Amino acid sequence: GPELLEAFEKIKNVDGWNADHQAFMERYELEPSEAVAWSMFLLNVWRGLEADHDYVGPSDELTNAIRGLLVYPDNRLFYDPQAFSSDFAAYVERVSPGPYPIEGFAHDTGTASNTNPRAEVRQALESYYDAFSDRDWPRFADQFWPGAMLATIWTPPGETAERVVATSIPEFVDQAPLGPGSREIFEERMTSSRITVEGDLAHAWAEYDARFGDPGDVAEWSGIDAFTLLRHGDEWRIVSLAYVPDVN
């Protein structure tokens, strides 16, 4: 109702508007109350879609409804994955159209916005996968803070049982020619991510598709990486990465 919109407008005049939302209001010449009303309308729409997902399940109709919303980039401003169930948020991420990640849309260039920490983290993850796939090992190492570690479960050469193995970044880079750098084809591409940010700390679960081998002999698989990142100044870098190989 009008009283709620008026109260919200007064609060935001003191606390300040999110920079992306302020840009949205200026773009369409909206009054604050109009922006609030629109965001509440979209929230109700998203809640209805979440209910369809939870009680009916995924469907072509639900996928088309979500894509119909997200094909308009400004609608993405009013979707916050953390406001919904993890299952529904993951489904939205999978069916999201277009080249922009949900967390990472910016009005002007389609790159991460400096005012959106999740977008900045998403961009850091993209840089990691790009450097890894390019086998640019100096740039790969630069994605991590000094002392960062990689951890996984595997059976080291000469051993008979799996165990947890932690490796420093310099050690991993030294071993890379025997692993991801040993075959003509190697790439990992992130397909979706679930990111949470608290101050200068971020956690991310990133799903990826991988290809490894030589022409005519290529293994393909999907996996999940678990990242912990820290921001120092304006820069996000990785402090730990855990993964479990799942080659099919």
Tab-separated table of C-alpha atoms in Angstrom:
chain	number	residue	atom	x	y	z
A	1	GLY	CA	0.000	0.000	0.000
A	2	PRO	CA	0.975	3.691	-0.264
A	3	GLU	CA	1.950	3.929	3.414
A	4	LEU	CA	4.506	1.137	3.021
A	5	LEU	CA	5.963	2.689	-0.129
A	6	GLU	CA	6.226	6.084	1.566
A	7	ALA	CA	7.917	4.578	4.626
A	8	PHE	CA	10.380	2.641	2.499
A	9	GLU	CA	11.222	5.781	0.521
A	10	LYS	CA	11.973	7.680	3.748
A	11	ILE	CA	14.229	4.891	5.003
A	12	LYS	CA	16.176	4.739	1.754
A	13	ASN	CA	16.619	8.520	1.767
A	14	VAL	CA	18.604	8.024	4.981
A	15	ASP	CA	20.318	4.685	4.311
A	16	GLY	CA	20.928	5.272	0.614
A	17	TRP	CA	19.908	3.259	-2.427
A	18	ASN	CA	21.838	0.391	-3.934
A	19	ALA	CA	23.889	1.881	-6.782
A	20	ASP	CA	22.438	-0.508	-9.378
A	21	HIS	CA	18.883	0.262	-8.267
A	22	GLN	CA	19.614	3.993	-8.337
A	23	ALA	CA	20.840	3.623	-11.922
A	24	PHE	CA	17.685	1.657	-12.758
A	25	MET	CA	15.474	4.449	-11.385
A	26	GLU	CA	17.362	7.110	-13.336
A	27	ARG	CA	17.285	5.003	-16.507
A	28	TYR	CA	13.472	4.857	-16.507
A	29	GLU	CA	12.842	8.131	-14.632
A	30	LEU	CA	11.109	6.291	-11.802
A	31	GLU	CA	10.143	7.757	-8.469
A	32	PRO	CA	11.434	5.750	-5.493
A	33	SER	CA	7.915	4.550	-4.700
A	34	GLU	CA	7.529	3.282	-8.279
A	35	ALA	CA	10.805	1.375	-8.048
A	36	VAL	CA	9.736	-0.198	-4.761
A	37	ALA	CA	6.335	-1.161	-6.183
A	38	TRP	CA	7.986	-2.776	-9.211
A	39	SER	CA	10.450	-4.735	-7.076
A	40	MET	CA	7.612	-5.999	-4.858
A	41	PHE	CA	5.636	-7.033	-7.924
A	42	LEU	CA	8.607	-8.997	-9.304
A	43	LEU	CA	9.247	-10.585	-5.918
A	44	ASN	CA	5.684	-11.913	-5.914
A	45	VAL	CA	6.193	-13.264	-9.434
A	46	TRP	CA	9.408	-15.031	-8.371
A	47	ARG	CA	7.707	-16.478	-5.291
A	48	GLY	CA	5.020	-17.922	-7.533
A	49	LEU	CA	7.627	-19.498	-9.796
A	50	GLU	CA	9.429	-20.940	-6.773
A	51	ALA	CA	6.154	-22.464	-5.566
A	52	ASP	CA	5.616	-24.040	-8.995
A	53	HIS	CA	9.117	-25.494	-8.845
A	54	ASP	CA	8.720	-26.852	-5.305
A	55	TYR	CA	5.224	-28.332	-5.697
A	56	VAL	CA	5.057	-29.268	-9.402
A	57	GLY	CA	8.724	-29.554	-10.350
A	58	PRO	CA	10.791	-28.404	-13.333
A	59	SER	CA	8.937	-28.083	-16.609
A	60	ASP	CA	9.206	-26.439	-20.008
A	61	GLU	CA	6.533	-23.959	-18.929
A	62	LEU	CA	8.487	-22.984	-15.823
A	63	THR	CA	11.734	-22.690	-17.793
A	64	ASN	CA	10.069	-20.436	-20.374
A	65	ALA	CA	8.587	-18.240	-17.633
A	66	ILE	CA	11.995	-17.746	-15.994
A	67	ARG	CA	13.695	-17.033	-19.299
A	68	GLY	CA	10.915	-14.622	-20.195
A	69	LEU	CA	11.757	-12.603	-17.084
A	70	LEU	CA	15.534	-12.742	-17.366
A	71	VAL	CA	15.739	-11.986	-21.070
A	72	TYR	CA	15.186	-8.362	-19.954
A	73	PRO	CA	18.456	-7.547	-18.163
A	74	ASP	CA	17.044	-4.937	-15.770
A	75	ASN	CA	14.734	-7.575	-14.286
A	76	ARG	CA	17.858	-9.324	-13.003
A	77	LEU	CA	18.384	-6.504	-10.526
A	78	PHE	CA	15.401	-7.732	-8.546
A	79	TYR	CA	16.377	-11.379	-8.375
A	80	ASP	CA	18.559	-12.356	-5.404
A	81	PRO	CA	19.435	-16.094	-5.358
A	82	GLN	CA	19.937	-15.979	-1.592
A	83	ALA	CA	16.274	-15.050	-1.097
A	84	PHE	CA	15.093	-18.409	-2.450
A	85	SER	CA	15.641	-22.089	-1.793
A	86	SER	CA	18.992	-23.448	-2.976
A	87	ASP	CA	17.248	-25.943	-5.294
A	88	PHE	CA	15.218	-23.228	-6.996
A	89	ALA	CA	18.197	-20.854	-7.237
A	90	ALA	CA	20.273	-23.605	-8.869
A	91	TYR	CA	17.451	-24.301	-11.346
A	92	VAL	CA	17.211	-20.592	-12.255
A	93	GLU	CA	20.971	-20.473	-12.799
A	94	ARG	CA	20.820	-23.484	-15.129
A	95	VAL	CA	18.049	-22.137	-17.337
A	96	SER	CA	19.100	-18.475	-17.309
A	97	PRO	CA	19.372	-17.116	-20.870
A	98	GLY	CA	21.998	-14.902	-22.400
A	99	PRO	CA	25.711	-14.358	-21.785
A	100	TYR	CA	25.357	-12.563	-18.449
A	101	PRO	CA	25.539	-14.491	-15.151
A	102	ILE	CA	22.677	-13.609	-12.823
A	103	GLU	CA	25.010	-12.172	-10.211
A	104	GLY	CA	27.129	-10.264	-12.687
A	105	PHE	CA	24.902	-8.002	-14.796
A	106	ALA	CA	25.876	-4.355	-15.198
A	107	HIS	CA	23.931	-1.801	-17.266
A	108	ASP	CA	26.699	-0.391	-19.400
A	109	THR	CA	29.112	-3.134	-20.494
A	110	GLY	CA	27.785	-6.490	-19.292
A	111	THR	CA	30.838	-6.903	-17.062
A	112	ALA	CA	30.920	-7.164	-13.283
A	113	SER	CA	29.810	-4.100	-11.370
A	114	ASN	CA	32.190	-2.645	-8.792
A	115	THR	CA	29.217	-2.123	-6.493
A	116	ASN	CA	28.178	-5.784	-6.576
A	117	PRO	CA	30.490	-8.081	-4.553
A	118	ARG	CA	28.934	-11.264	-5.947
A	119	ALA	CA	29.582	-9.964	-9.465
A	120	GLU	CA	33.200	-9.268	-8.554
A	121	VAL	CA	33.589	-12.795	-7.164
A	122	ARG	CA	31.975	-14.250	-10.277
A	123	GLN	CA	34.485	-12.342	-12.398
A	124	ALA	CA	37.355	-13.706	-10.255
A	125	LEU	CA	36.074	-17.241	-10.872
A	126	GLU	CA	35.850	-16.634	-14.620
A	127	SER	CA	39.466	-15.392	-14.568
A	128	TYR	CA	40.528	-18.547	-12.759
A	129	TYR	CA	38.890	-20.873	-15.315
A	130	ASP	CA	40.196	-18.814	-18.248
A	131	ALA	CA	43.788	-18.960	-16.989
A	132	PHE	CA	43.464	-22.672	-16.188
A	133	SER	CA	42.047	-23.544	-19.613
A	134	ASP	CA	44.672	-21.403	-21.372
A	135	ARG	CA	47.365	-23.155	-19.312
A	136	ASP	CA	48.773	-19.719	-18.596
A	137	TRP	CA	50.425	-20.822	-15.371
A	138	PRO	CA	51.776	-17.424	-14.226
A	139	ARG	CA	48.291	-15.932	-14.648
A	140	PHE	CA	46.769	-19.023	-12.995
A	141	ALA	CA	49.030	-18.603	-9.949
A	142	ASP	CA	48.104	-14.913	-9.771
A	143	GLN	CA	44.468	-15.857	-9.038
A	144	PHE	CA	45.562	-17.016	-5.542
A	145	TRP	CA	46.829	-15.225	-2.458
A	146	PRO	CA	50.291	-16.320	-1.240
A	147	GLY	CA	50.044	-19.500	0.826
A	148	ALA	CA	46.806	-20.661	-0.840
A	149	MET	CA	46.184	-24.393	-1.130
A	150	LEU	CA	44.442	-26.852	-3.438
A	151	ALA	CA	42.926	-29.945	-1.792
A	152	THR	CA	41.460	-33.086	-3.306
A	153	ILE	CA	40.972	-36.812	-2.708
A	154	TRP	CA	42.995	-39.140	-4.928
A	155	THR	CA	45.488	-42.003	-4.978
A	156	PRO	CA	49.013	-40.614	-5.473
A	157	PRO	CA	51.405	-42.578	-7.720
A	158	GLY	CA	52.905	-45.514	-5.891
A	159	GLU	CA	50.140	-45.660	-3.274
A	160	THR	CA	47.189	-48.051	-3.053
A	161	ALA	CA	44.517	-46.027	-1.229
A	162	GLU	CA	42.837	-42.678	-1.673
A	163	ARG	CA	43.635	-39.898	0.751
A	164	VAL	CA	43.253	-36.148	1.098
A	165	VAL	CA	46.109	-34.379	-0.654
A	166	ALA	CA	46.800	-30.657	-0.151
A	167	THR	CA	49.075	-28.897	-2.624
A	168	SER	CA	50.500	-25.389	-2.663
A	169	ILE	CA	50.048	-23.317	-5.805
A	170	PRO	CA	53.781	-23.361	-6.722
A	171	GLU	CA	53.772	-27.161	-6.335
A	172	PHE	CA	50.681	-27.475	-8.540
A	173	VAL	CA	52.190	-25.265	-11.246
A	174	ASP	CA	55.407	-27.318	-11.175
A	175	GLN	CA	53.367	-30.515	-11.650
A	176	ALA	CA	51.017	-29.064	-14.301
A	177	PRO	CA	53.051	-30.289	-17.314
A	178	LEU	CA	52.401	-33.857	-16.107
A	179	GLY	CA	48.661	-33.236	-15.567
A	180	PRO	CA	46.470	-30.660	-17.359
A	181	GLY	CA	49.420	-29.547	-19.479
A	182	SER	CA	50.253	-33.022	-20.750
A	183	ARG	CA	47.643	-33.366	-23.509
A	184	GLU	CA	46.734	-31.284	-26.536
A	185	ILE	CA	43.181	-30.587	-25.364
A	186	PHE	CA	42.394	-29.294	-21.901
A	187	GLU	CA	39.717	-26.914	-20.721
A	188	GLU	CA	37.383	-26.300	-17.823
A	189	ARG	CA	34.467	-23.914	-18.334
A	190	MET	CA	32.221	-22.762	-15.498
A	191	THR	CA	28.547	-23.435	-16.206
A	192	SER	CA	26.979	-22.040	-13.018
A	193	SER	CA	27.889	-20.782	-9.566
A	194	ARG	CA	26.399	-20.288	-6.109
A	195	ILE	CA	28.121	-17.390	-4.358
A	196	THR	CA	27.755	-15.987	-0.850
A	197	VAL	CA	29.592	-12.900	0.368
A	198	GLU	CA	30.061	-11.634	3.924
A	199	GLY	CA	32.201	-8.518	4.038
A	200	ASP	CA	35.609	-9.409	2.603
A	201	LEU	CA	34.985	-13.170	2.684
A	202	ALA	CA	33.279	-15.178	-0.059
A	203	HIS	CA	32.409	-18.819	-0.641
A	204	ALA	CA	31.524	-20.199	-4.061
A	205	TRP	CA	30.367	-23.540	-5.420
A	206	ALA	CA	31.142	-23.579	-9.143
A	207	GLU	CA	29.881	-26.219	-11.549
A	208	TYR	CA	32.026	-26.788	-14.617
A	209	ASP	CA	32.359	-28.889	-17.773
A	210	ALA	CA	35.809	-30.273	-18.598
A	211	ARG	CA	37.525	-31.785	-21.672
A	212	PHE	CA	40.924	-33.504	-21.595
A	213	GLY	CA	42.863	-35.534	-24.132
A	214	ASP	CA	44.002	-35.557	-27.729
A	215	PRO	CA	42.030	-35.364	-31.001
A	216	GLY	CA	39.988	-38.551	-31.258
A	217	ASP	CA	40.584	-39.442	-27.597
A	218	VAL	CA	38.920	-36.819	-25.404
A	219	ALA	CA	37.431	-37.465	-21.960
A	220	GLU	CA	34.573	-35.189	-20.910
A	221	TRP	CA	33.090	-34.726	-17.465
A	222	SER	CA	31.347	-32.283	-15.155
A	223	GLY	CA	32.337	-31.387	-11.636
A	224	ILE	CA	32.025	-28.938	-8.761
A	225	ASP	CA	34.769	-26.777	-7.267
A	226	ALA	CA	34.471	-25.258	-3.785
A	227	PHE	CA	36.275	-21.915	-3.463
A	228	THR	CA	37.046	-19.648	-0.521
A	229	LEU	CA	38.081	-16.123	-1.509
A	230	LEU	CA	39.280	-13.061	0.392
A	231	ARG	CA	39.134	-9.439	-0.716
A	232	HIS	CA	42.039	-7.163	0.115
A	233	GLY	CA	41.632	-3.610	-1.096
A	234	ASP	CA	39.603	-3.943	-4.294
A	235	GLU	CA	40.951	-7.355	-5.238
A	236	TRP	CA	39.394	-10.796	-4.751
A	237	ARG	CA	41.754	-13.789	-4.812
A	238	ILE	CA	41.437	-17.442	-3.844
A	239	VAL	CA	42.767	-18.745	-0.517
A	240	SER	CA	41.584	-22.339	-0.902
A	241	LEU	CA	40.074	-24.610	-3.533
A	242	ALA	CA	38.717	-28.099	-2.830
A	243	TYR	CA	37.668	-30.519	-5.544
A	244	VAL	CA	37.110	-34.209	-6.170
A	245	PRO	CA	37.797	-35.532	-9.688
A	246	ASP	CA	34.832	-37.276	-11.279
A	247	VAL	CA	35.950	-38.418	-14.720
A	248	ASN	CA	33.320	-40.411	-16.651
